[in-house]
mmCIF file with all atom_site columns, C-alpha atoms in Angstrom:
data_model
loop_
_atom_site.group_PDB
_atom_site.id
_atom_site.type_symbol
_atom_site.label_atom_id
_atom_site.label_alt_id
_atom_site.label_comp_id
_atom_site.label_asym_id
_atom_site.label_entity_id
_atom_site.label_seq_id
_atom_site.pdbx_PDB_ins_code
_atom_site.Cartn_x
_atom_site.Cartn_y
_atom_site.Cartn_z
_atom_site.occupancy
_atom_site.B_iso_or_equiv
_atom_site.pdbx_formal_charge
_atom_site.auth_seq_id
_atom_site.auth_comp_id
_atom_site.auth_asym_id
_atom_site.auth_atom_id
_atom_site.pdbx_PDB_model_num
ATOM 1   C CA . UNK A 1 1   ? 1.212   21.862  19.308 1.00 0.00 ? 1   UNK A CA 1
ATOM 2   C CA . UNK A 1 2   ? -0.472  24.303  21.697 1.00 0.00 ? 2   UNK A CA 1
ATOM 3   C CA . UNK A 1 3   ? -2.431  21.387  23.159 1.00 0.00 ? 3   UNK A CA 1
ATOM 4   C CA . UNK A 1 4   ? 0.731   19.305  23.584 1.00 0.00 ? 4   UNK A CA 1
ATOM 5   C CA . UNK A 1 5   ? 2.456   22.188  25.411 1.00 0.00 ? 5   UNK A CA 1
ATOM 6   C CA . UNK A 1 6   ? -0.613  22.734  27.591 1.00 0.00 ? 6   UNK A CA 1
ATOM 7   C CA . UNK A 1 7   ? -0.719  19.031  28.479 1.00 0.00 ? 7   UNK A CA 1
ATOM 8   C CA . UNK A 1 8   ? 2.992   18.873  29.310 1.00 0.00 ? 8   UNK A CA 1
ATOM 9   C CA . UNK A 1 9   ? 2.620   21.927  31.509 1.00 0.00 ? 9   UNK A CA 1
ATOM 10  C CA . UNK A 1 10  ? -0.379  20.453  33.352 1.00 0.00 ? 10  UNK A CA 1
ATOM 11  C CA . UNK A 1 11  ? 1.351   17.103  33.848 1.00 0.00 ? 11  UNK A CA 1
ATOM 12  C CA . UNK A 1 12  ? 4.463   18.945  35.007 1.00 0.00 ? 12  UNK A CA 1
ATOM 13  C CA . UNK A 1 13  ? 6.637   17.383  32.299 1.00 0.00 ? 13  UNK A CA 1
ATOM 14  C CA . UNK A 1 14  ? 9.766   19.248  31.279 1.00 0.00 ? 14  UNK A CA 1
ATOM 15  C CA . UNK A 1 15  ? 10.968  18.887  27.686 1.00 0.00 ? 15  UNK A CA 1
ATOM 16  C CA . UNK A 1 16  ? 13.883  16.485  27.206 1.00 0.00 ? 16  UNK A CA 1
ATOM 17  C CA . UNK A 1 17  ? 17.066  18.583  27.201 1.00 0.00 ? 17  UNK A CA 1
ATOM 18  C CA . UNK A 1 18  ? 19.552  17.296  24.667 1.00 0.00 ? 18  UNK A CA 1
ATOM 19  C CA . UNK A 1 19  ? 22.672  18.539  22.954 1.00 0.00 ? 19  UNK A CA 1
ATOM 20  C CA . UNK A 1 20  ? 22.829  19.125  19.202 1.00 0.00 ? 20  UNK A CA 1
ATOM 21  C CA . UNK A 1 21  ? 24.668  15.871  18.517 1.00 0.00 ? 21  UNK A CA 1
ATOM 22  C CA . UNK A 1 22  ? 22.478  13.661  20.685 1.00 0.00 ? 22  UNK A CA 1
ATOM 23  C CA . UNK A 1 23  ? 19.847  12.516  18.220 1.00 0.00 ? 23  UNK A CA 1
ATOM 24  C CA . UNK A 1 24  ? 17.981  9.377   19.192 1.00 0.00 ? 24  UNK A CA 1
ATOM 25  C CA . UNK A 1 25  ? 15.214  7.089   17.944 1.00 0.00 ? 25  UNK A CA 1
ATOM 26  C CA . UNK A 1 26  ? 12.337  5.891   20.125 1.00 0.00 ? 26  UNK A CA 1
ATOM 27  C CA . UNK A 1 27  ? 10.733  2.486   19.482 1.00 0.00 ? 27  UNK A CA 1
ATOM 28  C CA . UNK A 1 28  ? 7.438   1.666   21.179 1.00 0.00 ? 28  UNK A CA 1
ATOM 29  C CA . UNK A 1 29  ? 7.601   -1.775  22.760 1.00 0.00 ? 29  UNK A CA 1
ATOM 30  C CA . UNK A 1 30  ? 4.400   -3.723  23.432 1.00 0.00 ? 30  UNK A CA 1
ATOM 31  C CA . UNK A 1 31  ? 4.168   -6.457  26.070 1.00 0.00 ? 31  UNK A CA 1
ATOM 32  C CA . UNK A 1 32  ? 1.110   -8.560  25.267 1.00 0.00 ? 32  UNK A CA 1
ATOM 33  C CA . UNK A 1 33  ? -0.021  -8.195  21.650 1.00 0.00 ? 33  UNK A CA 1
ATOM 34  C CA . UNK A 1 34  ? 0.932   -6.627  18.315 1.00 0.00 ? 34  UNK A CA 1
ATOM 35  C CA . UNK A 1 35  ? 4.517   -7.514  19.186 1.00 0.00 ? 35  UNK A CA 1
ATOM 36  C CA . UNK A 1 36  ? 7.552   -6.815  17.016 1.00 0.00 ? 36  UNK A CA 1
ATOM 37  C CA . UNK A 1 37  ? 9.061   -10.303 17.297 1.00 0.00 ? 37  UNK A CA 1
ATOM 38  C CA . UNK A 1 38  ? 12.540  -9.243  16.146 1.00 0.00 ? 38  UNK A CA 1
ATOM 39  C CA . UNK A 1 39  ? 12.655  -6.015  18.146 1.00 0.00 ? 39  UNK A CA 1
ATOM 40  C CA . UNK A 1 40  ? 16.374  -6.320  19.024 1.00 0.00 ? 40  UNK A CA 1
ATOM 41  C CA . UNK A 1 41  ? 17.270  -6.742  15.347 1.00 0.00 ? 41  UNK A CA 1
ATOM 42  C CA . UNK A 1 42  ? 15.082  -3.744  14.431 1.00 0.00 ? 42  UNK A CA 1
ATOM 43  C CA . UNK A 1 43  ? 16.780  -1.556  17.072 1.00 0.00 ? 43  UNK A CA 1
ATOM 44  C CA . UNK A 1 44  ? 20.225  -2.561  15.847 1.00 0.00 ? 44  UNK A CA 1
ATOM 45  C CA . UNK A 1 45  ? 19.374  -1.891  12.190 1.00 0.00 ? 45  UNK A CA 1
ATOM 46  C CA . UNK A 1 46  ? 17.982  1.573   13.064 1.00 0.00 ? 46  UNK A CA 1
ATOM 47  C CA . UNK A 1 47  ? 21.100  2.432   15.087 1.00 0.00 ? 47  UNK A CA 1
ATOM 48  C CA . UNK A 1 48  ? 23.389  1.340   12.245 1.00 0.00 ? 48  UNK A CA 1
ATOM 49  C CA . UNK A 1 49  ? 21.368  2.993   9.458  1.00 0.00 ? 49  UNK A CA 1
ATOM 50  C CA . UNK A 1 50  ? 20.914  6.393   11.125 1.00 0.00 ? 50  UNK A CA 1
ATOM 51  C CA . UNK A 1 51  ? 23.991  6.446   13.397 1.00 0.00 ? 51  UNK A CA 1
ATOM 52  C CA . UNK A 1 52  ? 21.792  7.304   16.384 1.00 0.00 ? 52  UNK A CA 1
ATOM 53  C CA . UNK A 1 53  ? 21.168  5.632   19.690 1.00 0.00 ? 53  UNK A CA 1
ATOM 54  C CA . UNK A 1 54  ? 17.862  3.791   20.063 1.00 0.00 ? 54  UNK A CA 1
ATOM 55  C CA . UNK A 1 55  ? 15.574  3.860   23.097 1.00 0.00 ? 55  UNK A CA 1
ATOM 56  C CA . UNK A 1 56  ? 12.519  1.723   23.829 1.00 0.00 ? 56  UNK A CA 1
ATOM 57  C CA . UNK A 1 57  ? 9.481   2.934   25.741 1.00 0.00 ? 57  UNK A CA 1
ATOM 58  C CA . UNK A 1 58  ? 6.573   0.850   27.003 1.00 0.00 ? 58  UNK A CA 1
ATOM 59  C CA . UNK A 1 59  ? 3.171   1.823   28.372 1.00 0.00 ? 59  UNK A CA 1
ATOM 60  C CA . UNK A 1 60  ? 3.219   -1.457  30.306 1.00 0.00 ? 60  UNK A CA 1
ATOM 61  C CA . UNK A 1 61  ? 6.415   -0.632  32.168 1.00 0.00 ? 61  UNK A CA 1
ATOM 62  C CA . UNK A 1 62  ? 6.758   3.173   32.326 1.00 0.00 ? 62  UNK A CA 1
ATOM 63  C CA . UNK A 1 63  ? 4.568   6.026   33.552 1.00 0.00 ? 63  UNK A CA 1
ATOM 64  C CA . UNK A 1 64  ? 3.005   8.194   30.844 1.00 0.00 ? 64  UNK A CA 1
ATOM 65  C CA . UNK A 1 65  ? 4.884   11.354  31.837 1.00 0.00 ? 65  UNK A CA 1
ATOM 66  C CA . UNK A 1 66  ? 8.322   9.740   31.470 1.00 0.00 ? 66  UNK A CA 1
ATOM 67  C CA . UNK A 1 67  ? 7.360   8.397   28.013 1.00 0.00 ? 67  UNK A CA 1
ATOM 68  C CA . UNK A 1 68  ? 6.216   11.864  26.916 1.00 0.00 ? 68  UNK A CA 1
ATOM 69  C CA . UNK A 1 69  ? 9.466   13.387  28.178 1.00 0.00 ? 69  UNK A CA 1
ATOM 70  C CA . UNK A 1 70  ? 11.554  10.925  26.149 1.00 0.00 ? 70  UNK A CA 1
ATOM 71  C CA . UNK A 1 71  ? 9.441   11.406  23.000 1.00 0.00 ? 71  UNK A CA 1
ATOM 72  C CA . UNK A 1 72  ? 9.611   15.216  23.290 1.00 0.00 ? 72  UNK A CA 1
ATOM 73  C CA . UNK A 1 73  ? 13.328  15.075  22.416 1.00 0.00 ? 73  UNK A CA 1
ATOM 74  C CA . UNK A 1 74  ? 13.334  12.257  19.834 1.00 0.00 ? 74  UNK A CA 1
ATOM 75  C CA . UNK A 1 75  ? 14.275  12.505  16.160 1.00 0.00 ? 75  UNK A CA 1
ATOM 76  C CA . UNK A 1 76  ? 12.123  9.518   15.196 1.00 0.00 ? 76  UNK A CA 1
ATOM 77  C CA . UNK A 1 77  ? 9.276   7.468   16.703 1.00 0.00 ? 77  UNK A CA 1
ATOM 78  C CA . UNK A 1 78  ? 8.727   3.888   15.489 1.00 0.00 ? 78  UNK A CA 1
ATOM 79  C CA . UNK A 1 79  ? 5.625   1.932   16.509 1.00 0.00 ? 79  UNK A CA 1
ATOM 80  C CA . UNK A 1 80  ? 3.094   -0.665  15.434 1.00 0.00 ? 80  UNK A CA 1
ATOM 81  C CA . UNK A 1 81  ? -0.301  0.865   14.633 1.00 0.00 ? 81  UNK A CA 1
ATOM 82  C CA . UNK A 1 82  ? -2.098  1.521   17.905 1.00 0.00 ? 82  UNK A CA 1
ATOM 83  C CA . UNK A 1 83  ? -3.361  4.150   20.330 1.00 0.00 ? 83  UNK A CA 1
ATOM 84  C CA . UNK A 1 84  ? 0.131   4.702   21.787 1.00 0.00 ? 84  UNK A CA 1
ATOM 85  C CA . UNK A 1 85  ? 0.972   6.596   18.567 1.00 0.00 ? 85  UNK A CA 1
ATOM 86  C CA . UNK A 1 86  ? -1.095  9.548   19.818 1.00 0.00 ? 86  UNK A CA 1
ATOM 87  C CA . UNK A 1 87  ? 2.120   10.410  21.711 1.00 0.00 ? 87  UNK A CA 1
ATOM 88  C CA . UNK A 1 88  ? 3.598   11.504  18.350 1.00 0.00 ? 88  UNK A CA 1
ATOM 89  C CA . UNK A 1 89  ? 1.955   14.880  19.003 1.00 0.00 ? 89  UNK A CA 1
ATOM 90  C CA . UNK A 1 90  ? 4.764   15.505  21.546 1.00 0.00 ? 90  UNK A CA 1
ATOM 91  C CA . UNK A 1 91  ? 7.554   15.007  18.965 1.00 0.00 ? 91  UNK A CA 1
ATOM 92  C CA . UNK A 1 92  ? 9.648   18.071  18.109 1.00 0.00 ? 92  UNK A CA 1
ATOM 93  C CA . UNK A 1 93  ? 9.174   19.743  14.709 1.00 0.00 ? 93  UNK A CA 1
ATOM 94  C CA . UNK A 1 94  ? 11.145  17.981  11.971 1.00 0.00 ? 94  UNK A CA 1
ATOM 95  C CA . UNK A 1 95  ? 10.941  14.559  13.637 1.00 0.00 ? 95  UNK A CA 1
ATOM 96  C CA . UNK A 1 96  ? 9.677   11.437  11.850 1.00 0.00 ? 96  UNK A CA 1
ATOM 97  C CA . UNK A 1 97  ? 6.785   9.091   12.681 1.00 0.00 ? 97  UNK A CA 1
ATOM 98  C CA . UNK A 1 98  ? 7.216   5.532   11.397 1.00 0.00 ? 98  UNK A CA 1
ATOM 99  C CA . UNK A 1 99  ? 3.994   3.492   11.631 1.00 0.00 ? 99  UNK A CA 1
ATOM 100 C CA . UNK A 1 100 ? 4.138   -0.281  11.154 1.00 0.00 ? 100 UNK A CA 1
ATOM 101 C CA . UNK A 1 101 ? 1.138   -2.353  10.028 1.00 0.00 ? 101 UNK A CA 1
ATOM 102 C CA . UNK A 1 102 ? 0.621   -6.116  10.381 1.00 0.00 ? 102 UNK A CA 1
ATOM 103 C CA . UNK A 1 103 ? -0.065  -8.450  7.455  1.00 0.00 ? 103 UNK A CA 1
ATOM 104 C CA . UNK A 1 104 ? -3.346  -7.895  5.499  1.00 0.00 ? 104 UNK A CA 1
ATOM 105 C CA . UNK A 1 105 ? -4.054  -4.509  7.119  1.00 0.00 ? 105 UNK A CA 1
ATOM 106 C CA . UNK A 1 106 ? -4.215  -1.712  4.550  1.00 0.00 ? 106 UNK A CA 1
ATOM 107 C CA . UNK A 1 107 ? -2.608  1.490   5.956  1.00 0.00 ? 107 UNK A CA 1
ATOM 108 C CA . UNK A 1 108 ? -4.712  3.660   3.635  1.00 0.00 ? 108 UNK A CA 1
ATOM 109 C CA . UNK A 1 109 ? -7.820  2.713   5.600  1.00 0.00 ? 109 UNK A CA 1
ATOM 110 C CA . UNK A 1 110 ? -6.428  3.593   9.040  1.00 0.00 ? 110 UNK A CA 1
ATOM 111 C CA . UNK A 1 111 ? -4.912  7.064   8.918  1.00 0.00 ? 111 UNK A CA 1
ATOM 112 C CA . UNK A 1 112 ? -5.411  8.961   12.228 1.00 0.00 ? 112 UNK A CA 1
ATOM 113 C CA . UNK A 1 113 ? -1.657  9.247   12.899 1.00 0.00 ? 113 UNK A CA 1
ATOM 114 C CA . UNK A 1 114 ? -0.839  10.099  9.300  1.00 0.00 ? 114 UNK A CA 1
ATOM 115 C CA . UNK A 1 115 ? -3.458  12.877  9.586  1.00 0.00 ? 115 UNK A CA 1
ATOM 116 C CA . UNK A 1 116 ? -1.978  14.074  12.884 1.00 0.00 ? 116 UNK A CA 1
ATOM 117 C CA . UNK A 1 117 ? 1.549   14.213  11.439 1.00 0.00 ? 117 UNK A CA 1
ATOM 118 C CA . UNK A 1 118 ? 0.367   16.224  8.417  1.00 0.00 ? 118 UNK A CA 1
ATOM 119 C CA . UNK A 1 119 ? -1.686  18.843  10.295 1.00 0.00 ? 119 UNK A CA 1
ATOM 120 C CA . UNK A 1 120 ? -0.517  22.415  9.607  1.00 0.00 ? 120 UNK A CA 1
ATOM 121 C CA . UNK A 1 121 ? 2.219   23.380  12.069 1.00 0.00 ? 121 UNK A CA 1
ATOM 122 C CA . UNK A 1 122 ? 3.063   19.821  13.139 1.00 0.00 ? 122 UNK A CA 1
ATOM 123 C CA . UNK A 1 123 ? 5.948   19.620  10.624 1.00 0.00 ? 123 UNK A CA 1
ATOM 124 C CA . UNK A 1 124 ? 6.451   15.888  11.104 1.00 0.00 ? 124 UNK A CA 1
ATOM 125 C CA . UNK A 1 125 ? 7.570   13.386  8.489  1.00 0.00 ? 125 UNK A CA 1
ATOM 126 C CA . UNK A 1 126 ? 5.292   10.366  8.211  1.00 0.00 ? 126 UNK A CA 1
ATOM 127 C CA . UNK A 1 127 ? 6.393   7.000   6.813  1.00 0.00 ? 127 UNK A CA 1
ATOM 128 C CA . UNK A 1 128 ? 4.367   3.793   6.751  1.00 0.00 ? 128 UNK A CA 1
ATOM 129 C CA . UNK A 1 129 ? 5.652   0.223   6.510  1.00 0.00 ? 129 UNK A CA 1
ATOM 130 C CA . UNK A 1 130 ? 3.355   -2.737  5.930  1.00 0.00 ? 130 UNK A CA 1
ATOM 131 C CA . UNK A 1 131 ? 4.164   -6.404  6.412  1.00 0.00 ? 131 UNK A CA 1
ATOM 132 C CA . UNK A 1 132 ? 3.494   -8.165  3.100  1.00 0.00 ? 132 UNK A CA 1
ATOM 133 C CA . UNK A 1 133 ? 5.032   -11.545 4.045  1.00 0.00 ? 133 UNK A CA 1
ATOM 134 C CA . UNK A 1 134 ? 2.421   -13.842 5.550  1.00 0.00 ? 134 UNK A CA 1
ATOM 135 C CA . UNK A 1 135 ? 5.060   -16.165 7.065  1.00 0.00 ? 135 UNK A CA 1
ATOM 136 C CA . UNK A 1 136 ? 6.365   -13.217 9.108  1.00 0.00 ? 136 UNK A CA 1
ATOM 137 C CA . UNK A 1 137 ? 3.105   -12.945 10.945 1.00 0.00 ? 137 UNK A CA 1
ATOM 138 C CA . UNK A 1 138 ? 1.568   -14.868 13.863 1.00 0.00 ? 138 UNK A CA 1
ATOM 139 C CA . UNK A 1 139 ? -2.187  -14.684 14.510 1.00 0.00 ? 139 UNK A CA 1
ATOM 140 C CA . UNK A 1 140 ? -4.122  -15.948 17.525 1.00 0.00 ? 140 UNK A CA 1
ATOM 141 C CA . UNK A 1 141 ? -7.497  -17.408 16.471 1.00 0.00 ? 141 UNK A CA 1
ATOM 142 C CA . UNK A 1 142 ? -8.134  -18.908 19.927 1.00 0.00 ? 142 UNK A CA 1
ATOM 143 C CA . UNK A 1 143 ? -7.879  -15.697 21.933 1.00 0.00 ? 143 UNK A CA 1
ATOM 144 C CA . UNK A 1 144 ? -11.007 -13.850 23.172 1.00 0.00 ? 144 UNK A CA 1
ATOM 145 C CA . UNK A 1 145 ? -12.883 -12.063 20.336 1.00 0.00 ? 145 UNK A CA 1
ATOM 146 C CA . UNK A 1 146 ? -11.794 -8.589  21.509 1.00 0.00 ? 146 UNK A CA 1
ATOM 147 C CA . UNK A 1 147 ? -8.135  -9.643  21.204 1.00 0.00 ? 147 UNK A CA 1
ATOM 148 C CA . UNK A 1 148 ? -8.487  -10.982 17.687 1.00 0.00 ? 148 UNK A CA 1
ATOM 149 C CA . UNK A 1 149 ? -9.903  -14.448 18.378 1.00 0.00 ? 149 UNK A CA 1
ATOM 150 C CA . UNK A 1 150 ? -12.229 -15.929 15.746 1.00 0.00 ? 150 UNK A CA 1
ATOM 151 C CA . UNK A 1 151 ? -13.039 -19.325 17.307 1.00 0.00 ? 151 UNK A CA 1
ATOM 152 C CA . UNK A 1 152 ? -16.599 -18.111 18.071 1.00 0.00 ? 152 UNK A CA 1
ATOM 153 C CA . UNK A 1 153 ? -17.377 -17.683 14.346 1.00 0.00 ? 153 UNK A CA 1
ATOM 154 C CA . UNK A 1 154 ? -18.776 -20.253 11.896 1.00 0.00 ? 154 UNK A CA 1
ATOM 155 C CA . UNK A 1 155 ? -16.099 -22.543 10.399 1.00 0.00 ? 155 UNK A CA 1
ATOM 156 C CA . UNK A 1 156 ? -16.599 -21.100 6.877  1.00 0.00 ? 156 UNK A CA 1
ATOM 157 C CA . UNK A 1 157 ? -16.173 -17.551 8.153  1.00 0.00 ? 157 UNK A CA 1
ATOM 158 C CA . UNK A 1 158 ? -13.010 -18.528 10.068 1.00 0.00 ? 158 UNK A CA 1
ATOM 159 C CA . UNK A 1 159 ? -11.586 -20.080 6.888  1.00 0.00 ? 159 UNK A CA 1
ATOM 160 C CA . UNK A 1 160 ? -12.436 -16.999 4.823  1.00 0.00 ? 160 UNK A CA 1
ATOM 161 C CA . UNK A 1 161 ? -10.720 -14.670 7.323  1.00 0.00 ? 161 UNK A CA 1
ATOM 162 C CA . UNK A 1 162 ? -7.604  -16.851 7.594  1.00 0.00 ? 162 UNK A CA 1
ATOM 163 C CA . UNK A 1 163 ? -7.150  -17.036 3.795  1.00 0.00 ? 163 UNK A CA 1
ATOM 164 C CA . UNK A 1 164 ? -8.004  -13.379 3.107  1.00 0.00 ? 164 UNK A CA 1
ATOM 165 C CA . UNK A 1 165 ? -5.067  -11.175 2.119  1.00 0.00 ? 165 UNK A CA 1
ATOM 166 C CA . UNK A 1 166 ? -6.691  -7.799  2.814  1.00 0.00 ? 166 UNK A CA 1
ATOM 167 C CA . UNK A 1 167 ? -9.130  -6.688  5.494  1.00 0.00 ? 167 UNK A CA 1
ATOM 168 C CA . UNK A 1 168 ? -12.125 -5.206  3.612  1.00 0.00 ? 168 UNK A CA 1
ATOM 169 C CA . UNK A 1 169 ? -13.435 -1.762  4.551  1.00 0.00 ? 169 UNK A CA 1
ATOM 170 C CA . UNK A 1 170 ? -15.549 -1.844  7.706  1.00 0.00 ? 170 UNK A CA 1
ATOM 171 C CA . UNK A 1 171 ? -17.000 0.413   10.352 1.00 0.00 ? 171 UNK A CA 1
ATOM 172 C CA . UNK A 1 172 ? -15.149 0.760   13.661 1.00 0.00 ? 172 UNK A CA 1
ATOM 173 C CA . UNK A 1 173 ? -14.389 -1.210  15.781 1.00 0.00 ? 173 UNK A CA 1
ATOM 174 C CA . UNK A 1 174 ? -15.715 -4.716  16.402 1.00 0.00 ? 174 UNK A CA 1
ATOM 175 C CA . UNK A 1 175 ? -15.150 -6.232  12.991 1.00 0.00 ? 175 UNK A CA 1
ATOM 176 C CA . UNK A 1 176 ? -13.707 -9.743  13.680 1.00 0.00 ? 176 UNK A CA 1
ATOM 177 C CA . UNK A 1 177 ? -11.473 -9.776  10.586 1.00 0.00 ? 177 UNK A CA 1
ATOM 178 C CA . UNK A 1 178 ? -9.921  -6.407  11.525 1.00 0.00 ? 178 UNK A CA 1
ATOM 179 C CA . UNK A 1 179 ? -9.355  -7.549  15.132 1.00 0.00 ? 179 UNK A CA 1
ATOM 180 C CA . UNK A 1 180 ? -7.863  -10.876 14.001 1.00 0.00 ? 180 UNK A CA 1
ATOM 181 C CA . UNK A 1 181 ? -5.348  -9.109  11.785 1.00 0.00 ? 181 UNK A CA 1
ATOM 182 C CA . UNK A 1 182 ? -4.479  -6.081  13.928 1.00 0.00 ? 182 UNK A CA 1
ATOM 183 C CA . UNK A 1 183 ? -3.649  -8.273  16.946 1.00 0.00 ? 183 UNK A CA 1
ATOM 184 C CA . UNK A 1 184 ? -1.082  -10.315 14.989 1.00 0.00 ? 184 UNK A CA 1
ATOM 185 C CA . UNK A 1 185 ? 2.561   -10.349 16.061 1.00 0.00 ? 185 UNK A CA 1
ATOM 186 C CA . UNK A 1 186 ? 5.028   -9.405  13.321 1.00 0.00 ? 186 UNK A CA 1
ATOM 187 C CA . UNK A 1 187 ? 8.598   -10.158 12.298 1.00 0.00 ? 187 UNK A CA 1
ATOM 188 C CA . UNK A 1 188 ? 9.669   -6.923  10.603 1.00 0.00 ? 188 UNK A CA 1
ATOM 189 C CA . UNK A 1 189 ? 11.460  -7.628  7.325  1.00 0.00 ? 189 UNK A CA 1
ATOM 190 C CA . UNK A 1 190 ? 14.525  -5.423  7.871  1.00 0.00 ? 190 UNK A CA 1
ATOM 191 C CA . UNK A 1 191 ? 15.581  -4.893  4.202  1.00 0.00 ? 191 UNK A CA 1
ATOM 192 C CA . UNK A 1 192 ? 12.097  -3.725  3.086  1.00 0.00 ? 192 UNK A CA 1
ATOM 193 C CA . UNK A 1 193 ? 11.712  -1.652  6.285  1.00 0.00 ? 193 UNK A CA 1
ATOM 194 C CA . UNK A 1 194 ? 14.994  0.227   5.709  1.00 0.00 ? 194 UNK A CA 1
ATOM 195 C CA . UNK A 1 195 ? 14.179  0.703   2.019  1.00 0.00 ? 195 UNK A CA 1
ATOM 196 C CA . UNK A 1 196 ? 10.808  2.293   2.902  1.00 0.00 ? 196 UNK A CA 1
ATOM 197 C CA . UNK A 1 197 ? 12.531  4.561   5.435  1.00 0.00 ? 197 UNK A CA 1
ATOM 198 C CA . UNK A 1 198 ? 15.250  5.706   3.029  1.00 0.00 ? 198 UNK A CA 1
ATOM 199 C CA . UNK A 1 199 ? 12.648  6.524   0.395  1.00 0.00 ? 199 UNK A CA 1
ATOM 200 C CA . UNK A 1 200 ? 10.209  8.181   2.811  1.00 0.00 ? 200 UNK A CA 1
ATOM 201 C CA . UNK A 1 201 ? 12.785  10.352  4.577  1.00 0.00 ? 201 UNK A CA 1
ATOM 202 C CA . UNK A 1 202 ? 14.506  11.671  1.451  1.00 0.00 ? 202 UNK A CA 1
ATOM 203 C CA . UNK A 1 203 ? 12.715  15.023  1.601  1.00 0.00 ? 203 UNK A CA 1
ATOM 204 C CA . UNK A 1 204 ? 13.108  16.981  4.837  1.00 0.00 ? 204 UNK A CA 1
ATOM 205 C CA . UNK A 1 205 ? 10.165  19.074  6.058  1.00 0.00 ? 205 UNK A CA 1
ATOM 206 C CA . UNK A 1 206 ? 10.441  22.842  5.609  1.00 0.00 ? 206 UNK A CA 1
ATOM 207 C CA . UNK A 1 207 ? 10.545  24.258  9.136  1.00 0.00 ? 207 UNK A CA 1
ATOM 208 C CA . UNK A 1 208 ? 10.250  27.907  8.123  1.00 0.00 ? 208 UNK A CA 1
ATOM 209 C CA . UNK A 1 209 ? 7.113   29.450  9.612  1.00 0.00 ? 209 UNK A CA 1
ATOM 210 C CA . UNK A 1 210 ? 4.416   29.566  6.971  1.00 0.00 ? 210 UNK A CA 1
ATOM 211 C CA . UNK A 1 211 ? 0.728   30.339  7.139  1.00 0.00 ? 211 UNK A CA 1
ATOM 212 C CA . UNK A 1 212 ? -1.459  27.217  6.855  1.00 0.00 ? 212 UNK A CA 1
ATOM 213 C CA . UNK A 1 213 ? -3.132  27.174  3.448  1.00 0.00 ? 213 UNK A CA 1
ATOM 214 C CA . UNK A 1 214 ? -6.441  26.054  4.893  1.00 0.00 ? 214 UNK A CA 1
ATOM 215 C CA . UNK A 1 215 ? -8.163  25.335  8.155  1.00 0.00 ? 215 UNK A CA 1
ATOM 216 C CA . UNK A 1 216 ? -8.624  21.642  8.883  1.00 0.00 ? 216 UNK A CA 1
ATOM 217 C CA . UNK A 1 217 ? -12.064 20.624  10.093 1.00 0.00 ? 217 UNK A CA 1
ATOM 218 C CA . UNK A 1 218 ? -12.628 17.085  11.375 1.00 0.00 ? 218 UNK A CA 1
ATOM 219 C CA . UNK A 1 219 ? -14.980 14.929  9.347  1.00 0.00 ? 219 UNK A CA 1
ATOM 220 C CA . UNK A 1 220 ? -18.339 13.692  10.578 1.00 0.00 ? 220 UNK A CA 1
ATOM 221 C CA . UNK A 1 221 ? -18.047 10.682  12.907 1.00 0.00 ? 221 UNK A CA 1
ATOM 222 C CA . UNK A 1 222 ? -19.980 7.602   11.771 1.00 0.00 ? 222 UNK A CA 1
#
């Protein structure tokens, strides 16, 4: 939180001023890959479920400082797994981070934003949704390898990746199966998404100042 304040100060970003009754939800929109194919439907369902207005932000269309300003006043941030989720460190205390994962990607193996949300003093709620319906997912085997393409691999390996239902554990970051799956576009199944949110947001974080039970040290990088 000190780092986020320091960064906002250095970038000359003022916190979003909002009245008590102006809660809003921010959805990260992506322009070229890892798309939410039914984004409009997702925005509408969030607005109806939580009785809040919804706002989209996009790194492709907006400067970083304006995105940070919007996020600094949000009640909830919804995004596909990706580096843009680092902006969740600018969320106010008590806000929620909703991370979406494409088909066959196991959230338990990719937890940097879950870790960030649960650091002492962050006081953020973290909820994860994973697409489990293969038909709701579009992959791009013919793209370049660094955008999830697998056309350069042996036929047998391509077949294995396409039929696999779970990306096996791997080291970062050039694993072709991981890239193939993470660059998929996704239709978010609204009923299961809302169910996960209702369940995950049942318990509100305790915002009373408390001493952290332990100091968090980062693990060794492999």
